[in-house]
Amino acid sequence: MESIRLLVIGAGSRGKVYSTYAAENPELVTVVGVAEPSTFHRNYMASKYNIPEENIFTDWKEAAARERFADAVLLTTPDAIHAEPAVAFANKGYHILLEKPMAVTEKECIDIVTAVEKNDVILAVGHVLRYTPYSKKIKEIMDSGILGDVLSIQHLEPVGWYHYAHSYVRGNWRKESESTFMLMAKSCHDIDLLRYYMGKPIQYVSSFGSLQHFKSENKPLGASDNGRCDDCSIEHSCPYSALKIYMEPFVKEGHVGWPVKIVCPEPSVESITEALRTGPYGRCVYQSDNDVVDHQVVNMQFEGGATASFTMVATTKEICVRKTNIYGSKGQLECDGYVIKHFDFNTKQETVIRPQGAPNSTKMQGHQGADFFLMDSFVKAVITGDRAHILSGPRETLESHLSVFCAERARKEMSVVKIPNQ
């Protein structure tokens, strides 16, 4: 196989990002179908990739009912709608790139793994952080033995103050009942990455965290009682003002990308104004219906006794640029998301390593270029049949997801939870 035919299921933000690989590499990938309930997003994809009318669907079930007409499916539906289509397309023989999380229940995750293994299809889950040269270099250093015995890892995910307000207070991931819990929705990346770095299974977890700030009792004095930013007398002094997050970047900078495009696919002053007046993204962050945590820590013990601590916090300057410190018996790594510093205890010398990001030629620069590297690896795996390109396959992903479910159970029960063997 020299190129692949790709069916896109879910043409929202993530679907568009991954599909960009086809636009940039038409000799390798052709988008031949799309299923998307939104007329705007469906028509956008159909027009951009010149998709035949018979391969344009409003519902993924319509595409799954057809005989297989593509080699692979890009599955970027909402979190709660991952399992059923993943199983259906695996049963049809499609290779699958599935956006994280794999699914929102343990049973659904197991069902997906069972289906892909039964049908012998490739599955790559969107744990993009495994795929960057930065993460691969950290893994290479750890595996080389130069750090000696790795005793512990500290890892921070700074979500970002306006990113959290957009996605987890006003947006699609604000309520556990409509999506999933915060650790799975946002930070399954990170638990998975720590498992990848350590190279050993997680055996025990404990966790603490809560929704501490973004709730009604913290509403500032003088804030509007109607729960909307466009009619609030103190909006100008609130860092979470919807006008500051969405309108100002558009008016002052002409910004039409994320997060503005999520509020209005075709932004204008008029359309943004109307969306903020009537839609969910104009709500006061202290008067929304959100219930997912705004900070959480997870402590892990791995096979052999090494430990790791993970912190997720909403209110940060940086947006999702992870910080990692790794402590070994012969040296340590300080990793700021871009640069890796290795200090050798024996020589007392520090080596600075600056891994390259994604090629400048691609627009897929999200997650420090990881979006590009994931899609590139998936395409290579499907074309060549070599599954070694996939770093986030079914069993690795199932293991890390089960650890996330256990960590959330530990948080809710205030307990230490043992990870089940697979």
Short mmCIF file of C-alpha atoms in Angstrom, two decimals:
data_model
loop_
_atom_site.label_atom_id
_atom_site.label_comp_id
_atom_site.label_asym_id
_atom_site.label_seq_id
_atom_site.Cartn_x
_atom_site.Cartn_y
_atom_site.Cartn_z
CA MET A 1 0.00 0.00 0.00
CA GLU A 2 1.45 3.36 -1.06
CA SER A 3 -1.33 5.61 0.24
CA ILE A 4 -4.46 5.33 2.35
CA ARG A 5 -8.09 6.33 2.10
CA LEU A 6 -9.34 8.03 5.26
CA LEU A 7 -12.89 8.30 6.62
CA VAL A 8 -13.38 11.14 9.13
CA ILE A 9 -15.94 10.55 11.88
CA GLY A 10 -16.41 13.85 13.72
CA ALA A 11 -15.31 16.96 11.84
CA GLY A 12 -14.94 19.36 14.74
CA SER A 13 -11.73 20.85 16.05
CA ARG A 14 -9.68 17.64 16.46
CA GLY A 15 -11.03 16.10 13.28
CA LYS A 16 -9.94 19.13 11.28
CA VAL A 17 -6.50 19.17 12.92
CA TYR A 18 -5.68 15.54 12.13
CA SER A 19 -7.18 15.78 8.63
CA THR A 20 -4.75 18.58 7.85
CA TYR A 21 -2.17 15.83 7.34
CA ALA A 22 -4.09 14.75 4.23
CA ALA A 23 -4.17 18.28 2.85
CA GLU A 24 -0.41 18.57 3.35
CA ASN A 25 0.43 15.04 2.15
CA PRO A 26 -2.08 14.18 -0.60
CA GLU A 27 0.27 11.55 -2.01
CA LEU A 28 -0.08 9.60 1.26
CA VAL A 29 -3.65 10.25 2.43
CA THR A 30 -6.95 10.96 0.71
CA VAL A 31 -10.01 11.91 2.75
CA VAL A 32 -12.81 9.96 1.06
CA GLY A 33 -15.67 10.33 3.54
CA VAL A 34 -17.01 12.34 6.46
CA ALA A 35 -19.73 11.85 9.08
CA GLU A 36 -20.63 14.94 11.09
CA PRO A 37 -23.99 16.19 12.47
CA SER A 38 -23.08 19.88 12.17
CA THR A 39 -23.96 21.20 8.71
CA PHE A 40 -21.21 23.82 8.82
CA HIS A 41 -18.41 21.40 9.77
CA ARG A 42 -19.67 18.66 7.47
CA ASN A 43 -19.85 20.99 4.46
CA TYR A 44 -16.42 22.43 5.28
CA MET A 45 -14.80 19.00 5.16
CA ALA A 46 -16.73 17.91 2.09
CA SER A 47 -15.68 21.02 0.21
CA LYS A 48 -12.06 21.08 1.34
CA TYR A 49 -11.41 17.44 0.46
CA ASN A 50 -13.80 17.16 -2.52
CA ILE A 51 -15.64 14.25 -0.90
CA PRO A 52 -18.17 12.42 -3.12
CA GLU A 53 -21.80 13.05 -2.19
CA GLU A 54 -22.43 9.37 -1.44
CA ASN A 55 -19.71 9.44 1.24
CA ILE A 56 -21.09 12.42 3.20
CA PHE A 57 -23.09 11.46 6.28
CA THR A 58 -24.83 13.20 9.17
CA ASP A 59 -24.44 10.16 11.46
CA TRP A 60 -21.53 7.77 11.88
CA LYS A 61 -23.96 4.83 11.84
CA GLU A 62 -24.77 5.58 8.20
CA ALA A 63 -21.09 5.25 7.29
CA ALA A 64 -20.66 2.10 9.38
CA ALA A 65 -23.66 0.48 7.65
CA ARG A 66 -21.88 0.68 4.28
CA GLU A 67 -19.41 -1.87 3.02
CA ARG A 68 -15.89 -0.73 3.89
CA PHE A 69 -14.86 2.03 1.48
CA ALA A 70 -11.73 3.36 3.22
CA ASP A 71 -8.61 1.88 4.76
CA ALA A 72 -8.72 3.81 8.02
CA VAL A 73 -11.08 5.87 10.12
CA LEU A 74 -10.26 9.00 12.09
CA LEU A 75 -12.60 8.89 15.07
CA THR A 76 -12.91 12.27 16.80
CA THR A 77 -16.45 12.23 18.13
CA PRO A 78 -17.30 13.53 21.63
CA ASP A 79 -15.75 11.48 24.45
CA ALA A 80 -18.96 9.66 25.35
CA ILE A 81 -19.41 8.57 21.71
CA HIS A 82 -16.11 6.73 21.23
CA ALA A 83 -16.82 3.13 22.14
CA GLU A 84 -19.78 2.24 19.91
CA PRO A 85 -18.30 3.59 16.65
CA ALA A 86 -14.83 2.26 17.48
CA VAL A 87 -16.20 -1.27 17.90
CA ALA A 88 -18.39 -0.95 14.80
CA PHE A 89 -15.57 0.21 12.52
CA ALA A 90 -13.15 -2.36 13.93
CA ASN A 91 -15.70 -5.02 13.05
CA LYS A 92 -15.77 -3.63 9.49
CA GLY A 93 -11.99 -3.99 9.23
CA TYR A 94 -11.00 -0.32 9.44
CA HIS A 95 -7.73 0.71 11.04
CA ILE A 96 -8.53 3.36 13.66
CA LEU A 97 -7.01 6.54 15.00
CA LEU A 98 -9.12 7.25 18.08
CA GLU A 99 -8.93 10.56 19.88
CA LYS A 100 -8.26 10.30 23.60
CA PRO A 101 -9.74 9.28 25.91
CA MET A 102 -10.31 5.80 24.54
CA ALA A 103 -13.75 5.74 26.21
CA VAL A 104 -15.45 6.94 29.39
CA THR A 105 -16.02 3.62 31.19
CA GLU A 106 -13.72 0.72 31.94
CA LYS A 107 -16.03 -1.72 30.16
CA GLU A 108 -16.08 0.40 27.00
CA CYS A 109 -12.28 0.56 26.94
CA ILE A 110 -12.08 -3.22 27.25
CA ASP A 111 -14.73 -3.65 24.53
CA ILE A 112 -12.68 -1.52 22.11
CA VAL A 113 -9.49 -3.48 22.76
CA THR A 114 -11.35 -6.77 22.34
CA ALA A 115 -12.79 -5.63 19.00
CA VAL A 116 -9.53 -4.37 17.48
CA GLU A 117 -7.64 -7.47 18.57
CA LYS A 118 -10.37 -9.80 17.29
CA ASN A 119 -10.37 -8.09 13.90
CA ASP A 120 -6.58 -7.62 13.78
CA VAL A 121 -6.79 -3.91 12.93
CA ILE A 122 -4.38 -1.17 13.93
CA LEU A 123 -5.50 1.12 16.76
CA ALA A 124 -3.68 4.30 17.69
CA VAL A 125 -5.13 6.40 20.52
CA GLY A 126 -4.50 10.14 20.58
CA HIS A 127 -1.91 10.15 23.35
CA VAL A 128 0.04 12.60 21.24
CA LEU A 129 2.64 13.36 23.93
CA ARG A 130 4.34 10.00 23.40
CA TYR A 131 5.18 10.92 19.81
CA THR A 132 7.23 14.12 20.08
CA PRO A 133 11.03 14.12 19.71
CA TYR A 134 11.06 15.83 23.13
CA SER A 135 9.27 12.96 24.88
CA LYS A 136 11.17 10.33 22.92
CA LYS A 137 14.45 11.94 23.98
CA ILE A 138 13.46 11.86 27.64
CA LYS A 139 12.54 8.19 27.25
CA GLU A 140 15.83 7.48 25.48
CA ILE A 141 17.85 9.08 28.29
CA MET A 142 15.96 7.17 30.97
CA ASP A 143 16.34 3.86 29.13
CA SER A 144 20.07 4.44 28.55
CA GLY A 145 20.82 4.01 32.25
CA ILE A 146 22.72 7.29 32.48
CA LEU A 147 20.42 8.41 35.31
CA GLY A 148 21.04 5.22 37.27
CA ASP A 149 18.03 3.92 39.16
CA VAL A 150 15.10 6.26 38.64
CA LEU A 151 13.56 6.88 42.05
CA SER A 152 10.85 9.43 41.32
CA ILE A 153 9.23 11.75 38.77
CA GLN A 154 7.43 15.04 39.38
CA HIS A 155 5.12 16.14 36.56
CA LEU A 156 2.96 19.27 36.19
CA GLU A 157 0.20 20.01 33.73
CA PRO A 158 -0.65 23.73 33.72
CA VAL A 159 -4.02 23.88 32.01
CA GLY A 160 -4.13 27.67 31.63
CA TRP A 161 -6.59 30.10 33.13
CA TYR A 162 -8.57 30.90 29.98
CA HIS A 163 -8.25 27.37 28.53
CA TYR A 164 -9.85 25.95 31.67
CA ALA A 165 -12.60 28.60 31.61
CA HIS A 166 -13.29 27.91 27.94
CA SER A 167 -13.27 24.10 27.92
CA TYR A 168 -14.05 23.03 31.48
CA VAL A 169 -16.33 25.76 32.86
CA ARG A 170 -18.21 26.90 29.76
CA GLY A 171 -17.38 24.21 27.22
CA ASN A 172 -18.06 20.62 26.27
CA TRP A 173 -16.04 19.07 29.10
CA ARG A 174 -17.52 21.09 31.98
CA LYS A 175 -19.86 18.35 33.32
CA GLU A 176 -18.84 14.81 34.14
CA SER A 177 -22.29 13.51 33.16
CA GLU A 178 -21.99 14.96 29.64
CA SER A 179 -18.37 13.98 28.98
CA THR A 180 -16.20 12.41 31.68
CA PHE A 181 -14.22 13.39 34.76
CA MET A 182 -11.38 15.89 34.45
CA LEU A 183 -8.50 13.46 34.96
CA MET A 184 -9.71 11.37 32.05
CA ALA A 185 -10.78 14.23 29.79
CA LYS A 186 -7.63 16.32 30.19
CA SER A 187 -4.91 14.41 31.97
CA CYS A 188 -5.08 10.82 30.75
CA HIS A 189 -2.30 12.13 28.46
CA ASP A 190 -0.11 12.69 31.48
CA ILE A 191 -0.73 9.48 33.40
CA ASP A 192 -0.04 7.64 30.15
CA LEU A 193 3.16 9.63 29.59
CA LEU A 194 4.47 8.82 33.07
CA ARG A 195 3.80 5.12 32.43
CA TYR A 196 5.68 5.44 29.12
CA TYR A 197 8.66 7.17 30.73
CA MET A 198 8.94 4.75 33.64
CA GLY A 199 8.56 1.65 31.49
CA LYS A 200 6.88 -0.26 34.31
CA PRO A 201 3.25 -0.77 35.32
CA ILE A 202 1.62 1.48 37.90
CA GLN A 203 0.66 -0.63 40.93
CA TYR A 204 -0.96 1.80 43.40
CA VAL A 205 -2.52 5.27 43.19
CA SER A 206 -3.90 7.88 45.55
CA SER A 207 -5.40 11.21 44.57
CA PHE A 208 -6.76 14.48 45.95
CA GLY A 209 -8.54 17.39 44.30
CA SER A 210 -11.81 19.25 43.97
CA LEU A 211 -13.71 22.04 42.26
CA GLN A 212 -12.50 24.78 44.57
CA HIS A 213 -12.79 28.11 42.78
CA PHE A 214 -15.21 28.12 39.84
CA LYS A 215 -18.49 27.95 41.75
CA SER A 216 -21.25 30.28 42.87
CA GLU A 217 -19.95 31.06 46.36
CA ASN A 218 -16.89 32.68 44.80
CA LYS A 219 -18.86 35.03 42.56
CA PRO A 220 -17.26 38.50 42.94
CA LEU A 221 -19.21 41.26 44.63
CA GLY A 222 -21.07 43.26 42.00
CA ALA A 223 -21.12 40.52 39.35
CA SER A 224 -24.28 40.36 37.26
CA ASP A 225 -27.09 38.22 38.64
CA ASN A 226 -28.14 37.11 35.14
CA GLY A 227 -24.99 35.02 34.84
CA ARG A 228 -23.63 36.56 31.65
CA CYS A 229 -20.49 38.59 30.93
CA ASP A 230 -22.03 40.99 28.42
CA ASP A 231 -24.26 42.45 31.13
CA CYS A 232 -21.81 42.58 34.02
CA SER A 233 -20.60 45.82 35.60
CA ILE A 234 -17.31 44.29 36.77
CA GLU A 235 -16.54 42.39 33.55
CA HIS A 236 -13.57 44.67 32.84
CA SER A 237 -11.82 43.54 36.04
CA CYS A 238 -12.48 39.81 35.64
CA PRO A 239 -9.68 37.73 34.05
CA TYR A 240 -12.27 35.17 32.93
CA SER A 241 -14.45 37.67 31.04
CA ALA A 242 -15.84 36.11 27.89
CA LEU A 243 -15.39 39.44 26.12
CA LYS A 244 -11.67 39.37 26.94
CA ILE A 245 -11.24 35.74 25.90
CA TYR A 246 -13.23 35.81 22.65
CA MET A 247 -14.08 39.33 21.47
CA GLU A 248 -10.87 41.22 22.23
CA PRO A 249 -8.53 38.83 20.35
CA PHE A 250 -10.82 39.03 17.30
CA VAL A 251 -11.24 42.82 17.32
CA LYS A 252 -7.68 43.77 18.29
CA GLU A 253 -5.70 41.03 16.53
CA GLY A 254 -8.05 39.55 13.95
CA HIS A 255 -7.71 36.19 15.71
CA VAL A 256 -10.15 33.61 14.32
CA GLY A 257 -8.51 30.38 15.56
CA TRP A 258 -9.05 28.51 18.81
CA PRO A 259 -10.91 29.34 21.02
CA VAL A 260 -12.77 31.97 18.97
CA LYS A 261 -13.64 29.48 16.22
CA ILE A 262 -15.27 27.18 18.77
CA VAL A 263 -17.69 29.95 19.73
CA CYS A 264 -18.28 31.06 16.12
CA PRO A 265 -17.09 28.98 13.17
CA GLU A 266 -17.49 32.12 11.03
CA PRO A 267 -16.57 34.92 13.46
CA SER A 268 -17.62 38.54 13.14
CA VAL A 269 -18.33 41.20 15.73
CA GLU A 270 -22.04 40.53 15.27
CA SER A 271 -21.83 36.73 15.46
CA ILE A 272 -19.53 36.73 18.48
CA THR A 273 -21.75 39.27 20.25
CA GLU A 274 -24.81 37.10 19.66
CA ALA A 275 -23.02 33.91 20.73
CA LEU A 276 -21.84 35.49 23.97
CA ARG A 277 -25.31 36.94 24.63
CA THR A 278 -27.18 33.67 24.16
CA GLY A 279 -24.74 30.75 24.12
CA PRO A 280 -22.75 28.82 26.74
CA TYR A 281 -19.47 30.65 26.16
CA GLY A 282 -20.90 33.94 27.41
CA ARG A 283 -21.72 32.57 30.85
CA CYS A 284 -20.15 33.83 34.06
CA VAL A 285 -17.57 31.27 35.23
CA TYR A 286 -19.06 31.53 38.73
CA GLN A 287 -22.62 30.84 37.56
CA SER A 288 -22.22 27.97 35.12
CA ASP A 289 -23.29 24.36 35.59
CA ASN A 290 -19.74 22.95 35.65
CA ASP A 291 -18.73 20.26 38.12
CA VAL A 292 -15.28 18.93 37.10
CA VAL A 293 -12.31 19.60 39.38
CA ASP A 294 -10.06 22.63 38.90
CA HIS A 295 -7.03 21.07 40.60
CA GLN A 296 -5.91 17.52 41.28
CA VAL A 297 -2.85 15.60 42.37
CA VAL A 298 -2.18 11.91 41.73
CA ASN A 299 0.50 9.89 43.50
CA MET A 300 1.69 6.66 41.88
CA GLN A 301 3.86 3.73 42.88
CA PHE A 302 5.27 1.66 40.04
CA GLU A 303 6.36 -1.95 39.92
CA GLY A 304 9.74 -2.07 41.66
CA GLY A 305 8.95 0.79 44.07
CA ALA A 306 9.65 3.98 42.08
CA THR A 307 7.11 6.76 42.50
CA ALA A 308 5.65 9.66 40.55
CA SER A 309 3.56 12.65 41.49
CA PHE A 310 1.30 14.42 39.02
CA THR A 311 -0.32 17.83 39.48
CA MET A 312 -3.02 19.35 37.28
CA VAL A 313 -4.04 22.93 38.01
CA ALA A 314 -6.41 25.19 36.11
CA THR A 315 -5.13 28.64 37.06
CA THR A 316 -1.79 29.00 35.29
CA LYS A 317 -0.10 31.42 32.90
CA GLU A 318 1.15 28.71 30.56
CA ILE A 319 -1.26 26.65 28.51
CA CYS A 320 -0.61 22.90 28.68
CA VAL A 321 3.20 23.15 28.54
CA ARG A 322 4.12 20.26 30.81
CA LYS A 323 7.01 20.46 33.29
CA THR A 324 8.79 17.26 34.35
CA ASN A 325 11.61 16.57 36.81
CA ILE A 326 13.12 13.08 36.88
CA TYR A 327 15.37 11.97 39.74
CA GLY A 328 17.83 9.10 39.35
CA SER A 329 20.66 7.75 41.49
CA LYS A 330 23.32 9.10 39.10
CA GLY A 331 21.68 12.28 37.82
CA GLN A 332 18.50 14.19 37.16
CA LEU A 333 16.52 15.71 34.32
CA GLU A 334 14.79 19.08 34.37
CA CYS A 335 12.36 19.31 31.45
CA ASP A 336 10.38 22.51 30.79
CA GLY A 337 8.35 21.37 27.81
CA TYR A 338 10.97 22.46 25.27
CA VAL A 339 14.44 22.03 26.75
CA ILE A 340 15.88 19.04 28.63
CA LYS A 341 18.67 19.66 31.17
CA HIS A 342 20.67 16.65 32.34
CA PHE A 343 22.82 17.06 35.45
CA ASP A 344 25.38 14.29 36.08
CA PHE A 345 26.14 13.72 39.78
CA ASN A 346 29.56 12.21 39.04
CA THR A 347 30.97 14.85 36.68
CA LYS A 348 28.88 17.71 38.10
CA GLN A 349 28.29 18.76 34.48
CA GLU A 350 25.02 19.89 32.98
CA THR A 351 24.08 19.05 29.40
CA VAL A 352 21.34 21.02 27.65
CA ILE A 353 19.33 19.27 24.95
CA ARG A 354 16.90 21.04 22.62
CA PRO A 355 14.89 18.47 20.63
CA GLN A 356 13.42 19.60 17.35
CA GLY A 357 9.69 20.08 16.98
CA ALA A 358 7.45 19.35 14.01
CA PRO A 359 8.67 20.45 10.58
CA ASN A 360 8.07 24.12 9.82
CA SER A 361 6.25 23.02 6.68
CA THR A 362 3.26 21.68 8.63
CA LYS A 363 0.45 23.65 10.23
CA MET A 364 0.01 20.79 12.73
CA GLN A 365 1.99 22.44 15.53
CA GLY A 366 -0.44 21.69 18.38
CA HIS A 367 0.92 20.01 21.52
CA GLN A 368 4.42 21.16 20.55
CA GLY A 369 4.04 19.43 17.19
CA ALA A 370 2.77 16.16 18.65
CA ASP A 371 -0.40 16.27 16.53
CA PHE A 372 1.77 15.96 13.41
CA PHE A 373 3.92 13.15 14.76
CA LEU A 374 0.93 11.06 15.86
CA MET A 375 -0.75 11.33 12.48
CA ASP A 376 2.53 10.70 10.66
CA SER A 377 3.14 7.54 12.70
CA PHE A 378 -0.40 6.27 12.15
CA VAL A 379 -0.21 6.77 8.39
CA LYS A 380 3.15 4.99 8.21
CA ALA A 381 1.81 2.09 10.27
CA VAL A 382 -1.22 1.64 8.01
CA ILE A 383 0.76 1.95 4.78
CA THR A 384 3.56 -0.41 5.81
CA GLY A 385 1.67 -2.69 8.20
CA ASP A 386 4.43 -2.10 10.75
CA ARG A 387 2.75 -1.56 14.12
CA ALA A 388 6.05 -0.54 15.71
CA HIS A 389 5.21 3.00 14.56
CA ILE A 390 2.33 3.03 17.06
CA LEU A 391 3.36 4.01 20.59
CA SER A 392 -0.20 4.25 21.93
CA GLY A 393 -1.74 0.96 20.87
CA PRO A 394 -4.62 -0.95 22.47
CA ARG A 395 -2.88 -2.66 25.39
CA GLU A 396 -0.68 0.31 26.41
CA THR A 397 -3.70 2.60 26.32
CA LEU A 398 -5.96 0.23 28.21
CA GLU A 399 -3.37 -0.10 30.98
CA SER A 400 -2.96 3.65 31.44
CA HIS A 401 -6.72 4.27 31.22
CA LEU A 402 -7.40 1.73 33.96
CA SER A 403 -4.87 3.61 36.09
CA VAL A 404 -6.80 6.83 35.49
CA PHE A 405 -10.11 5.21 36.48
CA CYS A 406 -8.44 3.93 39.66
CA ALA A 407 -6.97 7.34 40.45
CA GLU A 408 -10.37 8.98 40.21
CA ARG A 409 -11.82 6.26 42.41
CA ALA A 410 -9.05 6.97 44.93
CA ARG A 411 -9.91 10.69 44.89
CA LYS A 412 -13.59 10.11 45.50
CA GLU A 413 -13.04 7.44 48.15
CA MET A 414 -10.03 9.15 49.81
CA SER A 415 -8.14 5.87 49.55
CA VAL A 416 -5.17 4.07 48.03
CA VAL A 417 -6.27 1.90 45.11
CA LYS A 418 -4.44 -1.08 43.62
CA ILE A 419 -4.36 -1.22 39.83
CA PRO A 420 -5.86 -4.49 38.51
CA ASN A 421 -3.57 -6.79 36.51
CA GLN A 422 -4.26 -7.12 32.80
#
